[in-house]
Coordinates of C-alpha atoms and ligand atoms in Angstrom, one line a residue:
M1 CA 50.4 121.2 181.2
P2 CA 53.7 119.9 179.8
K3 CA 54.0 116.3 180.1
A4 CA 55.3 114.6 182.9
K5 CA 58.7 112.9 183.4
I6 CA 59.1 110.1 185.6
Y7 CA 62.7 110.0 187.1
F8 CA 63.9 106.9 189.5
V9 CA 66.6 107.8 191.0
G10 CA 69.0 105.8 192.9
A11 CA 69.7 107.4 196.2
G12 CA 72.4 105.1 197.9
P13 CA 72.3 103.3 200.4
G14 CA 71.4 105.8 203.1
E15 CA 74.7 107.6 203.2
P16 CA 73.5 111.0 201.9
A17 CA 76.6 112.5 200.3
L18 CA 76.7 108.6 198.0
I19 CA 74.0 109.9 195.6
T20 CA 75.1 110.9 192.3
L21 CA 75.4 114.2 191.1
R22 CA 72.7 114.0 188.8
G23 CA 70.5 112.0 190.7
A24 CA 71.1 115.4 193.5
Q25 CA 70.7 117.8 190.1
I26 CA 67.1 115.8 189.1
L27 CA 66.2 116.4 193.1
R28 CA 66.6 119.8 192.8
Q29 CA 64.2 120.5 190.1
A30 CA 61.5 118.1 191.6
D31 CA 57.6 118.2 192.2
C32 CA 56.7 115.4 193.7
V33 CA 59.1 112.5 195.3
I34 CA 58.1 109.4 195.8
Y35 CA 60.6 107.5 198.3
D36 CA 61.3 104.1 199.7
G37 CA 61.9 103.5 203.5
L38 CA 65.7 102.7 203.3
V39 CA 66.0 107.0 201.8
S40 CA 68.2 109.0 203.5
E41 CA 65.4 111.6 204.1
A42 CA 68.3 114.2 204.4
L43 CA 68.7 113.7 200.5
L44 CA 65.0 115.9 200.8
D45 CA 66.8 118.8 202.0
G46 CA 68.4 118.8 198.5
C47 CA 64.1 119.7 196.9
P48 CA 62.1 122.6 196.1
A49 CA 60.4 124.1 198.6
D50 CA 57.4 123.0 197.5
C51 CA 58.0 120.0 196.2
E52 CA 55.1 117.1 197.9
K53 CA 57.6 114.4 200.0
I54 CA 55.5 110.8 200.2
C55 CA 57.5 108.0 201.5
V56 CA 55.8 105.2 200.1
R57 CA 57.7 102.4 202.7
K58 CA 58.4 103.9 205.6
R59 CA 60.5 101.3 207.7
T60 CA 59.1 101.0 210.9
G61 CA 55.2 102.1 209.1
E62 CA 52.3 100.1 210.3
H63 CA 50.8 100.4 206.8
P64 CA 53.2 100.9 204.0
F65 CA 51.9 101.3 200.8
T66 CA 51.0 98.3 198.6
Q67 CA 52.7 97.8 195.1
E68 CA 49.4 98.4 193.9
Q69 CA 49.1 102.0 195.7
I70 CA 52.1 102.9 194.6
H71 CA 50.9 102.2 191.1
Q72 CA 48.0 104.5 191.7
L73 CA 50.0 107.4 193.1
L74 CA 52.3 107.5 190.7
I75 CA 49.3 107.7 187.9
Q76 CA 48.0 110.6 190.1
K77 CA 51.2 112.7 189.8
T78 CA 52.6 111.9 186.8
A79 CA 49.0 113.8 185.5
Q80 CA 49.7 116.7 188.5
C81 CA 53.2 117.3 188.1
R82 CA 56.0 118.5 185.5
T83 CA 58.7 116.8 187.3
V84 CA 58.0 113.4 189.6
V85 CA 60.9 111.4 191.1
R86 CA 61.0 108.1 192.2
L87 CA 63.6 107.8 194.9
K88 CA 64.7 104.2 195.5
G89 CA 66.8 102.7 197.9
G90 CA 70.8 101.9 196.7
D91 CA 70.6 101.3 193.2
P92 CA 67.2 101.2 191.5
N93 CA 67.6 98.5 189.3
L94 CA 68.4 95.8 191.7
F95 CA 65.2 94.5 193.8
G96 CA 63.9 97.9 193.7
R97 CA 60.5 96.5 190.8
L98 CA 61.5 99.0 189.1
A99 CA 59.9 96.5 185.9
E100 CA 56.9 96.9 186.9
E101 CA 56.9 100.8 187.5
I102 CA 58.5 101.5 183.8
Q103 CA 56.1 98.9 182.8
L104 CA 53.9 101.8 184.3
C105 CA 55.4 104.5 182.8
I106 CA 54.9 103.1 179.4
R107 CA 51.3 102.3 179.4
L108 CA 50.6 105.3 181.1
G109 CA 52.6 107.4 177.6
A110 CA 55.1 109.4 180.4
D111 CA 58.7 109.9 180.0
F112 CA 61.3 108.2 182.4
E113 CA 65.0 108.4 183.1
V114 CA 66.6 105.6 185.2
V115 CA 69.5 107.0 187.2
P116 CA 72.0 104.0 188.8
G117 CA 72.6 104.3 192.5
V118 CA 75.7 103.1 195.1
T119 CA 73.9 99.3 195.4
A120 CA 74.2 98.3 199.5
A121 CA 76.3 95.2 198.6
T122 CA 79.1 97.5 196.6
A123 CA 78.8 100.3 199.7
A124 CA 78.7 97.1 202.3
A125 CA 82.2 95.5 200.9
A126 CA 83.1 99.0 201.0
C127 CA 82.9 101.2 204.0
A128 CA 83.5 97.3 205.6
G129 CA 86.8 96.9 203.8
L130 CA 86.3 94.5 202.1
F131 CA 86.4 93.2 198.6
L132 CA 83.9 91.6 196.2
T133 CA 86.4 90.5 193.7
D134 CA 89.9 89.4 194.5
R135 CA 91.9 88.2 191.4
Q136 CA 93.1 85.4 193.9
S137 CA 90.9 84.3 195.9
S138 CA 87.3 85.9 194.0
S139 CA 86.7 86.2 190.1
Q140 CA 82.9 86.5 190.1
V141 CA 79.9 87.4 192.7
I142 CA 76.7 87.4 192.9
F143 CA 73.6 89.3 193.9
V144 CA 70.7 87.4 195.1
T145 CA 67.7 88.1 196.9
G146 CA 66.8 86.5 200.5
Q147 CA 63.3 86.7 200.1
E148 CA 63.4 83.1 198.2
T149 CA 63.6 81.2 200.3
P150 CA 63.3 76.9 199.6
D151 CA 60.1 76.3 201.1
K152 CA 58.7 77.9 197.9
A153 CA 57.0 75.9 195.9
E154 CA 58.7 76.8 193.0
T155 CA 61.8 78.5 194.8
A156 CA 63.6 81.3 191.8
L157 CA 66.9 80.4 192.9
D158 CA 69.5 78.1 192.2
W159 CA 70.6 76.8 195.4
D160 CA 72.9 74.0 193.8
L161 CA 74.9 76.5 191.8
L162 CA 74.7 78.6 194.7
A163 CA 76.6 76.2 196.9
R164 CA 78.9 75.2 194.4
F165 CA 80.1 79.0 193.9
R166 CA 83.4 80.0 193.8
G167 CA 83.0 83.8 194.7
T168 CA 81.6 86.2 196.5
I169 CA 77.5 85.7 197.1
A170 CA 75.8 88.9 198.5
F171 CA 72.7 87.9 200.2
Y172 CA 70.2 91.1 200.3
M173 CA 66.6 90.6 202.4
A174 CA 68.1 87.9 203.9
M175 CA 67.9 89.0 207.8
S176 CA 64.7 86.7 208.4
N177 CA 65.4 84.4 206.6
L178 CA 68.9 83.8 207.1
A179 CA 69.2 80.3 209.7
Q180 CA 67.7 78.6 206.8
I181 CA 69.5 80.1 204.0
V182 CA 72.7 78.9 205.9
Q183 CA 71.2 75.4 206.6
I184 CA 70.0 74.8 203.1
L185 CA 73.7 76.1 201.6
L186 CA 75.0 73.7 203.9
E187 CA 72.6 70.7 203.2
K188 CA 73.9 71.4 199.7
G189 CA 77.7 71.2 200.0
K190 CA 78.8 74.3 200.6
S191 CA 81.8 74.6 203.2
P192 CA 80.9 74.9 206.9
Q193 CA 84.2 77.7 207.3
T194 CA 83.3 79.6 204.2
P195 CA 83.8 83.4 205.7
A196 CA 81.0 85.1 205.6
A197 CA 80.2 88.8 206.6
V198 CA 76.3 90.5 207.9
I199 CA 76.8 94.7 207.2
Q200 CA 73.9 96.5 208.8
N201 CA 73.5 99.5 207.9
A202 CA 75.9 100.2 205.4
A203 CA 78.0 103.3 205.1
G204 CA 76.1 104.9 208.1
P205 CA 77.5 106.2 210.8
N206 CA 75.9 103.2 212.9
Q207 CA 76.5 100.5 210.6
R208 CA 77.8 97.5 212.5
I209 CA 79.2 94.7 210.9
A210 CA 79.7 90.5 212.1
Y211 CA 81.8 88.2 210.3
A212 CA 81.9 84.3 211.3
S213 CA 82.1 80.9 209.0
L214 CA 78.6 80.1 207.2
E215 CA 78.0 77.2 210.1
T216 CA 78.0 80.4 213.3
I217 CA 77.3 83.7 211.0
A218 CA 73.5 83.0 212.1
S219 CA 74.0 82.6 216.0
E220 CA 76.7 85.7 215.9
C221 CA 74.2 88.0 214.5
S222 CA 71.4 86.9 216.6
R223 CA 74.2 87.3 219.6
Q224 CA 75.0 90.8 218.8
G225 CA 71.6 91.7 217.9
I226 CA 72.4 92.7 213.7
E227 CA 69.3 93.1 211.9
A228 CA 67.8 94.5 208.7
P229 CA 68.9 96.1 206.6
A230 CA 71.6 94.2 205.8
I231 CA 74.2 92.6 203.9
V232 CA 75.0 88.9 203.8
L233 CA 78.3 88.4 202.4
I234 CA 79.5 84.6 202.2
G235 CA 82.7 83.9 200.3
P236 CA 86.6 84.0 200.7
T237 CA 86.9 87.3 200.8
A238 CA 84.7 87.6 203.5
V239 CA 87.4 88.1 206.2
Y240 CA 88.1 90.8 208.8
R241 CA 91.5 92.3 208.4
Q242 CA 91.9 95.7 210.7
E243 CA 94.4 97.7 207.9
Y244 CA 91.4 97.5 205.5
D245 CA 89.0 99.3 207.7
W246 CA 89.4 102.5 207.3
F247 CA 85.7 103.5 208.0
S248 CA 85.8 102.4 211.8
R249 CA 88.7 104.2 212.1
R250 CA 87.3 107.8 210.7
P251 CA 87.8 109.6 214.0
L252 CA 84.6 110.4 215.1
F253 CA 83.1 107.3 214.5
G254 CA 81.1 106.0 216.7
K255 CA 80.0 109.1 217.8
T256 CA 77.1 111.2 218.0
I257 CA 76.4 114.8 217.9
L258 CA 73.7 116.9 217.9
I259 CA 73.8 120.3 216.1
T260 CA 72.0 123.4 216.8
R261 CA 72.9 126.3 214.4
D262 CA 69.9 127.1 212.0
E263 CA 68.7 124.9 208.9
E264 CA 71.2 126.5 206.2
G265 CA 73.9 126.6 209.5
N266 CA 72.9 122.5 210.4
R267 CA 73.6 121.4 207.1
R268 CA 76.7 122.7 205.8
L269 CA 78.7 121.8 209.3
A270 CA 76.1 118.3 209.3
G271 CA 77.9 117.5 206.0
C272 CA 81.4 117.6 207.3
L273 CA 80.8 116.0 211.1
R274 CA 79.4 113.0 208.2
Q275 CA 82.6 113.3 206.4
Q276 CA 84.6 112.3 210.0
G277 CA 82.3 109.3 210.7
A278 CA 79.7 111.1 213.5
E279 CA 76.3 110.4 213.8
V280 CA 74.6 113.9 213.3
L281 CA 71.3 114.7 215.0
C282 CA 70.3 118.6 213.9
F283 CA 68.4 121.0 215.8
A284 CA 67.6 123.9 214.1
S285 CA 67.4 126.7 217.7
I286 CA 67.0 129.9 215.5
S287 CA 65.9 130.9 212.4
V288 CA 67.5 134.1 210.4
H289 CA 65.3 136.2 208.9
P290 CA 66.4 138.9 206.6
L291 CA 65.7 142.7 207.1
L292 CA 65.9 144.0 203.6
N293 CA 62.8 146.3 203.6
T294 CA 63.7 148.5 205.8
D295 CA 65.1 152.1 205.5
A296 CA 68.3 151.5 207.1
A297 CA 68.6 148.6 205.0
A298 CA 67.4 150.4 201.5
S299 CA 69.4 153.4 202.7
A300 CA 73.0 151.6 203.5
L301 CA 73.1 149.6 200.5
S302 CA 72.5 152.8 198.0
R303 CA 75.5 154.6 199.8
L304 CA 78.2 151.6 199.8
R305 CA 80.1 153.7 197.6
E306 CA 80.6 156.4 200.1
M307 CA 82.1 154.4 202.7
D308 CA 85.6 154.0 203.3
W309 CA 85.1 150.1 204.9
V310 CA 81.6 148.4 204.8
V311 CA 82.6 145.4 206.9
F312 CA 80.8 141.7 206.9
T313 CA 80.7 139.6 210.6
S314 CA 79.1 136.4 208.9
P315 CA 78.5 134.4 205.2
R316 CA 75.0 135.9 205.5
G317 CA 75.8 139.2 206.2
V318 CA 77.1 138.7 202.6
R319 CA 74.3 136.8 201.5
F320 CA 71.5 139.1 202.4
T321 CA 73.6 141.8 201.5
F322 CA 73.7 140.6 197.6
E323 CA 69.9 139.5 198.2
G324 CA 68.9 143.3 198.5
L325 CA 71.3 144.6 195.4
A326 CA 70.3 142.2 192.8
S327 CA 66.4 143.7 194.8
L328 CA 67.0 146.9 194.1
G329 CA 68.8 146.2 190.2
K330 CA 72.4 146.7 191.4
D331 CA 75.1 143.9 191.9
G332 CA 78.8 144.5 193.0
R333 CA 79.9 147.1 191.5
A334 CA 77.7 148.9 193.9
F335 CA 80.9 149.0 196.2
G336 CA 82.7 151.7 194.6
N337 CA 86.0 151.3 195.7
A338 CA 84.4 151.1 199.3
K339 CA 87.0 148.8 200.5
I340 CA 85.6 145.3 202.1
A341 CA 86.5 143.4 205.4
C342 CA 85.3 139.9 206.3
I343 CA 85.6 138.8 210.0
G344 CA 87.0 135.4 209.2
P345 CA 88.1 133.0 205.8
E346 CA 84.1 131.7 205.7
T347 CA 82.7 135.4 205.0
A348 CA 85.5 136.3 203.2
R349 CA 84.9 132.7 201.3
R350 CA 81.2 133.8 200.9
L351 CA 82.1 137.0 199.4
A352 CA 84.4 135.5 197.1
E353 CA 81.3 133.2 195.4
V354 CA 79.6 136.7 194.4
G355 CA 83.0 138.1 192.9
L356 CA 84.6 140.3 195.2
R357 CA 87.4 139.9 197.3
A358 CA 87.8 141.1 200.4
D359 CA 90.8 143.9 201.5
F360 CA 90.9 142.4 204.8
V361 CA 90.8 139.4 207.0
P362 CA 91.9 139.7 210.9
T363 CA 93.6 137.3 211.5
R364 CA 91.8 136.2 215.0
F365 CA 88.1 135.8 213.9
I366 CA 86.3 138.2 216.9
G367 CA 85.0 141.3 216.4
E368 CA 87.0 143.7 218.7
A369 CA 90.2 141.9 216.7
L370 CA 88.7 143.3 213.3
A371 CA 88.9 146.4 215.5
E372 CA 92.2 146.4 216.7
E373 CA 94.0 144.9 213.3
L374 CA 91.8 147.0 210.5
A375 CA 93.4 149.8 213.3
A376 CA 97.2 148.8 213.4
R377 CA 96.8 148.5 209.3
E378 CA 95.6 152.7 209.0
P379 CA 94.4 155.5 211.2
L380 CA 90.0 155.2 211.4
E381 CA 89.9 158.6 212.4
H382 CA 86.8 160.0 210.7
K383 CA 86.9 157.1 208.2
K384 CA 83.4 156.0 207.8
I385 CA 82.6 152.1 208.4
L386 CA 79.3 150.5 207.9
L387 CA 78.5 147.4 209.5
L388 CA 76.1 145.0 207.7
R389 CA 75.8 142.8 210.1
S390 CA 73.2 140.7 212.2
A391 CA 70.2 142.6 214.3
I392 CA 71.6 140.7 217.9
A393 CA 75.1 140.7 216.9
P394 CA 77.2 142.3 219.9
D395 CA 78.8 146.0 220.6
D396 CA 82.1 144.4 220.6
L397 CA 83.1 145.7 217.1
P398 CA 81.5 149.3 216.6
C399 CA 82.3 150.0 220.1
C400 CA 86.4 149.0 219.7
L401 CA 85.8 151.2 216.0
R402 CA 84.6 154.2 217.6
Q403 CA 86.9 154.4 220.1
R404 CA 89.2 154.8 218.0
G405 CA 87.4 157.3 216.3
A406 CA 85.4 155.9 212.9
C407 CA 82.0 157.3 212.3
V408 CA 79.8 153.6 212.6
E409 CA 76.8 152.9 210.9
D410 CA 75.5 149.5 212.5
V411 CA 72.7 148.4 210.0
P412 CA 71.1 145.4 210.8
I413 CA 70.7 143.0 207.5
Y414 CA 68.7 140.1 209.0
T415 CA 67.8 138.8 212.4
V416 CA 68.1 135.8 214.5
K417 CA 65.0 134.1 216.5
P418 CA 64.4 131.3 218.4
A419 CA 62.9 128.6 216.3
S420 CA 59.4 127.2 217.5
P421 CA 59.8 123.4 217.0
A422 CA 57.4 121.3 216.8
P423 CA 57.0 118.5 219.3
E424 CA 58.1 115.7 217.1
Q425 CA 61.2 117.3 216.4
I426 CA 62.4 118.0 220.4
Q427 CA 60.6 114.4 221.7
P428 CA 63.5 112.0 220.0
L429 CA 66.3 114.3 220.2
R430 CA 65.0 114.1 224.4
R431 CA 65.1 111.0 224.5
R432 CA 68.0 110.2 223.1
L433 CA 69.7 113.0 225.8
T434 CA 67.8 111.3 228.7
Q435 CA 69.3 107.3 227.5
R436 CA 72.9 109.6 227.4
Q437 CA 73.1 108.8 224.1
I438 CA 74.6 112.1 222.7
D439 CA 78.6 112.3 223.0
W440 CA 78.5 116.3 222.2
I441 CA 76.2 119.4 221.7
L442 CA 77.4 121.6 219.3
F443 CA 77.2 126.1 219.6
A444 CA 77.7 127.7 217.4
S445 CA 76.7 131.1 218.8
S446 CA 75.6 132.6 221.7
S447 CA 71.9 133.1 220.5
A448 CA 71.9 129.2 219.7
A449 CA 72.5 128.5 222.8
E450 CA 70.0 131.0 224.8
A451 CA 67.6 129.3 222.8
F452 CA 68.6 125.9 222.9
F453 CA 67.8 126.1 226.5
Q454 CA 65.0 127.7 226.1
T455 CA 63.4 124.1 224.7
F456 CA 65.8 121.6 226.5
P457 CA 66.0 121.9 230.2
K458 CA 69.5 122.6 231.8
E459 CA 68.8 119.5 233.9
T460 CA 68.4 116.9 231.3
V461 CA 71.7 118.3 229.8
L462 CA 73.1 118.7 232.7
Q463 CA 72.6 114.4 233.6
S464 CA 73.0 113.3 230.0
G465 CA 76.7 113.4 230.4
T466 CA 76.9 114.8 227.1
R467 CA 79.9 117.3 226.6
L468 CA 79.4 120.9 224.9
A469 CA 81.4 123.1 222.1
S470 CA 81.8 126.3 222.2
I471 CA 82.3 128.3 218.7
G472 CA 83.8 131.1 220.5
P473 CA 84.0 133.6 223.3
A474 CA 81.6 135.3 223.3
T475 CA 79.5 131.9 223.0
T476 CA 81.1 130.1 225.9
R477 CA 80.2 133.3 227.7
R478 CA 76.7 133.2 227.3
L479 CA 77.2 129.4 228.6
R480 CA 79.1 130.1 231.4
Q481 CA 75.8 132.4 232.5
L482 CA 73.4 129.6 231.4
G483 CA 75.4 127.2 233.7
F484 CA 77.5 125.2 231.4
S485 CA 81.3 124.9 230.9
P486 CA 82.1 124.1 227.5
A487 CA 84.3 121.1 227.2
V488 CA 86.3 122.8 224.6
E489 CA 85.9 126.1 222.5
A490 CA 87.3 126.7 219.2
P491 CA 90.8 127.6 218.5
V492 CA 89.9 129.3 215.6
H493 CA 85.9 131.0 215.5
T494 CA 84.9 129.1 212.5
A495 CA 82.6 126.2 212.4
D496 CA 85.9 124.1 210.6
G497 CA 87.3 125.3 213.9
L498 CA 84.6 123.7 216.0
L499 CA 85.5 120.5 214.4
E500 CA 88.7 120.9 214.7
A501 CA 88.4 121.3 218.6
I502 CA 86.2 118.7 218.8
L503 CA 89.0 115.9 216.3
R504 CA 91.8 118.1 219.0
Y505 CA 89.8 116.1 221.7
Y506 CA 90.2 112.8 220.6
D507 CA 93.5 113.3 219.7
Ligands
SAH1 N1 67.9 98.6 195.7 C1 68.5 98.6 196.7 C2 68.1 97.3 197.5 C3 66.9 97.5 197.1 S1 66.4 95.7 198.9 C4 70.5 98.1 196.5 O1 70.1 98.7 195.4 O2 70.6 98.9 197.4 C5 66.5 96.3 200.5 C6 67.5 95.0 200.9 O3 68.8 96.0 200.8 C7 67.5 95.3 202.7 O4 66.8 94.5 203.1 C8 69.7 95.4 202.1 O5 69.3 93.7 202.3 C9 70.0 96.1 201.2 N2 70.0 97.4 202.2 C10 69.6 99.0 201.9 N3 70.0 99.4 202.5 C11 71.4 98.5 202.9 C12 72.5 99.1 204.3 N4 72.1 100.4 204.7 N5 72.7 98.0 204.6 C13 72.5 97.0 204.6 N6 72.2 96.5 203.2 C14 71.2 97.1 202.6

């Protein structure tokens, strides 16, 4: 067994995109990840499928691991695995008990590496539109734990210094002691008018902020129900200025969007929606399965070069075709001089990733348009056209091509099935629907729409006040048949188009 290495990785403040490149790279190789409660679980999607994931400090868990139990776990996993990741919220070096865990590594003789992360205080300042330092008013910044209260027999904090401090104080873990912290700072002479800001869930879609003077900040937090995890900033720069508030100005901030593609599709779409500020809930209503071991697929893949045109109608079709070719020991050269058509830019992009350029992409990304526009470009009589697509794809494309005289082979290279979600995946979503907390449900295919409504009763959705968004005419038709009328349909029938449709809705 090769020697284990333990990586202490900063996960950032909870927004998955804020991990470092090095952190993400290590997660892709992890055999085991031991992570804290404030870490975004979306980061774990980046781990290999067989990676063991252990949460040691659940946010609401009744039995968080003690530090001693975490040490035992590290000892055990170091004996069993090669790459052990200790994933900690924010930066592992700040209030993360890093020293103790590294001392353990040294005792074990294990190799280790520390990967820094975006700490909560800098994320909070960035996303609140505040400054930790400012040439005019704050030339120093201090990170302080709020757990060390002055009633401790021997506090490690220098309260006199904090009261005198001319700069920004960032308190971590301070919410349960906030009133007491404020009181002692005032008693030690800090001005009651010093600005203060408390940022809850910094950088996340549910970020909330209270602004007040030092004197009133604790009661303001109670009034607004601001709770942990939160950063308390105290100092001259902790003042709200609307023009600096880029975060809550993002178009989808405050909106909750439920997406219903397969797991991989959801992951990609979730990233785009999050960038626009939305809270994204994922439900994988369908799962995708390659059909590479069929005679039809094997025969089609061995005759690509005999075709006039090979048509892809989804990025997945491209992916599975190339996986199929690779398993036959072949690559893109198998296409010979056959021309390649892609239904839209996402599919063409996927093709470009494997080094091939699409010869044709229609201007509208639906089957009918592909056939029409291809026929306008060249006569299709007796042309051999191979479609490599989903087993449940609609008939419009092959029908339209055949009407124009083409010899069409329609070969399923993958299929889509309704997923079988566990009750714990369904219940929280159903609860949020019933509580009218979901603004949008997005449908990127008719099969996803169908599968979704096999799990979620029509009535629940109708009564939830949520709006539906459809990727294109076929999906809209299916939604109508199911009894819904989508509030928007994507102008361009791609995932980007779906996002665009929602952004336009709020314009
Ligand atoms: N190592 C972490 C801090 C761990 S201590 C870091 O560098 O950020 C845990 C405290 O961090 C919480 O009590 C809270 O004060 C703060 N914190 C963590 N994530 C936060 C977030 N998203 N928003 C606001 N505060 C957060």
